[in-house]
Amino acid sequence: MPDREKLQQQADIVREQLENHPELPAEKRQALEELIAKFEVQLEMEPATQTPSIADDVNRAVEGFELDHPGIAGTLRNIVLTLGNIGI
């Protein structure tokens, strides 16, 4: 599977996980939704115009979800790995 398709699939998984965790605090939910939206905008861009900061943003999100929601953190880690594989 091409990396871009894999990234979109992972973003969809994060959205699904959000639906399955209604107990998430509103601020965490909103931050993650904003991150995924930003991430999807980056997916539409050509690799040369993508910013490496998106990987930093996803890494920060991993830290915020590691303890309470390891499934979401794991999916976010997969996104970071895939971003690294395509040079972002």
C-alpha atoms as an extended CHARMM CRD file, in Angstrom:
* protein
*
        88  EXT
         1         1  MET       CA              0.0000000000        0.0000000000        0.0000000000  PROA      1               0.0000000000
         2         2  PRO       CA              1.4110000000        3.4040000000       -0.9200000000  PROA      2               0.0000000000
         3         3  ASP       CA              2.4210000000        5.5340000000        2.0450000000  PROA      3               0.0000000000
         4         4  ARG       CA             -0.1620000000        8.2480000000        1.3920000000  PROA      4               0.0000000000
         5         5  GLU       CA             -2.9790000000        5.6880000000        1.4240000000  PROA      5               0.0000000000
         6         6  LYS       CA             -1.5390000000        4.1950000000        4.5970000000  PROA      6               0.0000000000
         7         7  LEU       CA             -1.4880000000        7.6380000000        6.2380000000  PROA      7               0.0000000000
         8         8  GLN       CA             -5.1030000000        8.3080000000        5.2680000000  PROA      8               0.0000000000
         9         9  GLN       CA             -6.0990000000        4.8980000000        6.6080000000  PROA      9               0.0000000000
        10        10  GLN       CA             -4.3500000000        5.6710000000        9.9090000000  PROA      10              0.0000000000
        11        11  ALA       CA             -6.1150000000        9.0420000000       10.1460000000  PROA      11              0.0000000000
        12        12  ASP       CA             -9.4160000000        7.2260000000        9.6270000000  PROA      12              0.0000000000
        13        13  ILE       CA             -8.4940000000        4.7930000000       12.4070000000  PROA      13              0.0000000000
        14        14  VAL       CA             -7.8340000000        7.7030000000       14.7910000000  PROA      14              0.0000000000
        15        15  ARG       CA            -11.2520000000        9.1610000000       13.9520000000  PROA      15              0.0000000000
        16        16  GLU       CA            -12.8560000000        5.7730000000       14.6110000000  PROA      16              0.0000000000
        17        17  GLN       CA            -11.0290000000        5.5180000000       17.9370000000  PROA      17              0.0000000000
        18        18  LEU       CA            -12.3370000000        8.9620000000       18.8770000000  PROA      18              0.0000000000
        19        19  GLU       CA            -15.8680000000        7.7340000000       18.2340000000  PROA      19              0.0000000000
        20        20  ASN       CA            -15.2130000000        4.7040000000       20.4360000000  PROA      20              0.0000000000
        21        21  HSD       CA            -13.9680000000        6.8380000000       23.3550000000  PROA      21              0.0000000000
        22        22  PRO       CA            -16.7210000000        9.3160000000       24.2100000000  PROA      22              0.0000000000
        23        23  GLU       CA            -15.1610000000        9.7370000000       27.6580000000  PROA      23              0.0000000000
        24        24  LEU       CA            -12.2300000000       11.7020000000       26.2330000000  PROA      24              0.0000000000
        25        25  PRO       CA            -12.0780000000       15.1970000000       27.6870000000  PROA      25              0.0000000000
        26        26  ALA       CA            -13.3970000000       17.8020000000       25.2420000000  PROA      26              0.0000000000
        27        27  GLU       CA            -10.0490000000       19.6200000000       25.0230000000  PROA      27              0.0000000000
        28        28  LYS       CA             -8.1590000000       16.4280000000       24.1220000000  PROA      28              0.0000000000
        29        29  ARG       CA            -10.8180000000       15.4490000000       21.5920000000  PROA      29              0.0000000000
        30        30  GLN       CA            -10.7380000000       18.8800000000       19.9640000000  PROA      30              0.0000000000
        31        31  ALA       CA             -6.9300000000       18.9790000000       19.8580000000  PROA      31              0.0000000000
        32        32  LEU       CA             -6.8070000000       15.5660000000       18.1940000000  PROA      32              0.0000000000
        33        33  GLU       CA             -9.5240000000       16.4640000000       15.6870000000  PROA      33              0.0000000000
        34        34  GLU       CA             -7.6150000000       19.6380000000       14.7890000000  PROA      34              0.0000000000
        35        35  LEU       CA             -4.3880000000       17.6640000000       14.4440000000  PROA      35              0.0000000000
        36        36  ILE       CA             -6.0100000000       15.1300000000       12.1140000000  PROA      36              0.0000000000
        37        37  ALA       CA             -7.5200000000       17.9390000000       10.0230000000  PROA      37              0.0000000000
        38        38  LYS       CA             -4.0930000000       19.6150000000        9.7620000000  PROA      38              0.0000000000
        39        39  PHE       CA             -2.5520000000       16.2660000000        8.9510000000  PROA      39              0.0000000000
        40        40  GLU       CA             -5.0560000000       15.6290000000        6.1330000000  PROA      40              0.0000000000
        41        41  VAL       CA             -4.2950000000       19.0410000000        4.6290000000  PROA      41              0.0000000000
        42        42  GLN       CA             -0.6160000000       18.0370000000        4.6070000000  PROA      42              0.0000000000
        43        43  LEU       CA             -1.5070000000       14.7880000000        2.8110000000  PROA      43              0.0000000000
        44        44  GLU       CA             -2.9740000000       16.8010000000       -0.0570000000  PROA      44              0.0000000000
        45        45  MET       CA              0.2570000000       18.7490000000       -0.5310000000  PROA      45              0.0000000000
        46        46  GLU       CA              3.2070000000       17.6680000000       -2.5990000000  PROA      46              0.0000000000
        47        47  PRO       CA              6.0310000000       16.1710000000       -0.4980000000  PROA      47              0.0000000000
        48        48  ALA       CA              8.3280000000       19.1060000000       -1.2500000000  PROA      48              0.0000000000
        49        49  THR       CA              5.8590000000       21.5680000000        0.2840000000  PROA      49              0.0000000000
        50        50  GLN       CA              4.9740000000       19.5650000000        3.3940000000  PROA      50              0.0000000000
        51        51  THR       CA              6.2520000000       20.8100000000        6.7060000000  PROA      51              0.0000000000
        52        52  PRO       CA              8.2010000000       18.5810000000        9.0900000000  PROA      52              0.0000000000
        53        53  SER       CA              6.3690000000       20.2080000000       12.0040000000  PROA      53              0.0000000000
        54        54  ILE       CA              3.3870000000       17.9090000000       11.4430000000  PROA      54              0.0000000000
        55        55  ALA       CA              5.4990000000       14.9880000000       12.7230000000  PROA      55              0.0000000000
        56        56  ASP       CA              6.3820000000       17.0560000000       15.8020000000  PROA      56              0.0000000000
        57        57  ASP       CA              2.7110000000       17.8180000000       16.3620000000  PROA      57              0.0000000000
        58        58  VAL       CA              1.7930000000       14.1410000000       16.1190000000  PROA      58              0.0000000000
        59        59  ASN       CA              4.6310000000       13.2260000000       18.5110000000  PROA      59              0.0000000000
        60        60  ARG       CA              3.2760000000       15.7050000000       21.0640000000  PROA      60              0.0000000000
        61        61  ALA       CA             -0.1630000000       14.1580000000       20.6860000000  PROA      61              0.0000000000
        62        62  VAL       CA              1.3250000000       10.7020000000       21.3320000000  PROA      62              0.0000000000
        63        63  GLU       CA              2.6540000000       11.9660000000       24.6580000000  PROA      63              0.0000000000
        64        64  GLY       CA             -0.7720000000       13.2750000000       25.6090000000  PROA      64              0.0000000000
        65        65  PHE       CA             -2.5300000000        9.9750000000       24.9390000000  PROA      65              0.0000000000
        66        66  GLU       CA              0.0790000000        7.3920000000       25.9840000000  PROA      66              0.0000000000
        67        67  LEU       CA             -1.1040000000        6.7700000000       29.5250000000  PROA      67              0.0000000000
        68        68  ASP       CA             -4.8680000000        6.9990000000       29.2520000000  PROA      68              0.0000000000
        69        69  HSD       CA             -5.4600000000        5.8890000000       25.6530000000  PROA      69              0.0000000000
        70        70  PRO       CA             -2.6430000000        3.6230000000       24.4290000000  PROA      70              0.0000000000
        71        71  GLY       CA             -4.6050000000        2.5330000000       21.3420000000  PROA      71              0.0000000000
        72        72  ILE       CA             -4.8430000000        6.0940000000       20.0650000000  PROA      72              0.0000000000
        73        73  ALA       CA             -1.1830000000        6.6940000000       20.9530000000  PROA      73              0.0000000000
        74        74  GLY       CA             -0.1880000000        3.5640000000       19.0250000000  PROA      74              0.0000000000
        75        75  THR       CA             -2.0210000000        4.7030000000       15.9080000000  PROA      75              0.0000000000
        76        76  LEU       CA             -0.4160000000        8.1300000000       16.1920000000  PROA      76              0.0000000000
        77        77  ARG       CA              3.0190000000        6.4690000000       16.4850000000  PROA      77              0.0000000000
        78        78  ASN       CA              2.2780000000        4.5810000000       13.2640000000  PROA      78              0.0000000000
        79        79  ILE       CA              1.5200000000        7.8980000000       11.5950000000  PROA      79              0.0000000000
        80        80  VAL       CA              4.8690000000        9.3080000000       12.7600000000  PROA      80              0.0000000000
        81        81  LEU       CA              6.6920000000        6.2420000000       11.3990000000  PROA      81              0.0000000000
        82        82  THR       CA              4.9640000000        6.4940000000        8.0450000000  PROA      82              0.0000000000
        83        83  LEU       CA              5.7060000000       10.2170000000        7.8570000000  PROA      83              0.0000000000
        84        84  GLY       CA              9.3670000000        9.4010000000        8.4710000000  PROA      84              0.0000000000
        85        85  ASN       CA              9.2920000000        6.7710000000        5.7280000000  PROA      85              0.0000000000
        86        86  ILE       CA              8.1780000000        9.3710000000        3.1980000000  PROA      86              0.0000000000
        87        87  GLY       CA             10.6640000000       11.9470000000        4.4070000000  PROA      87              0.0000000000
        88        88  ILE       CA              8.4670000000       14.2560000000        6.4570000000  PROA      88              0.0000000000
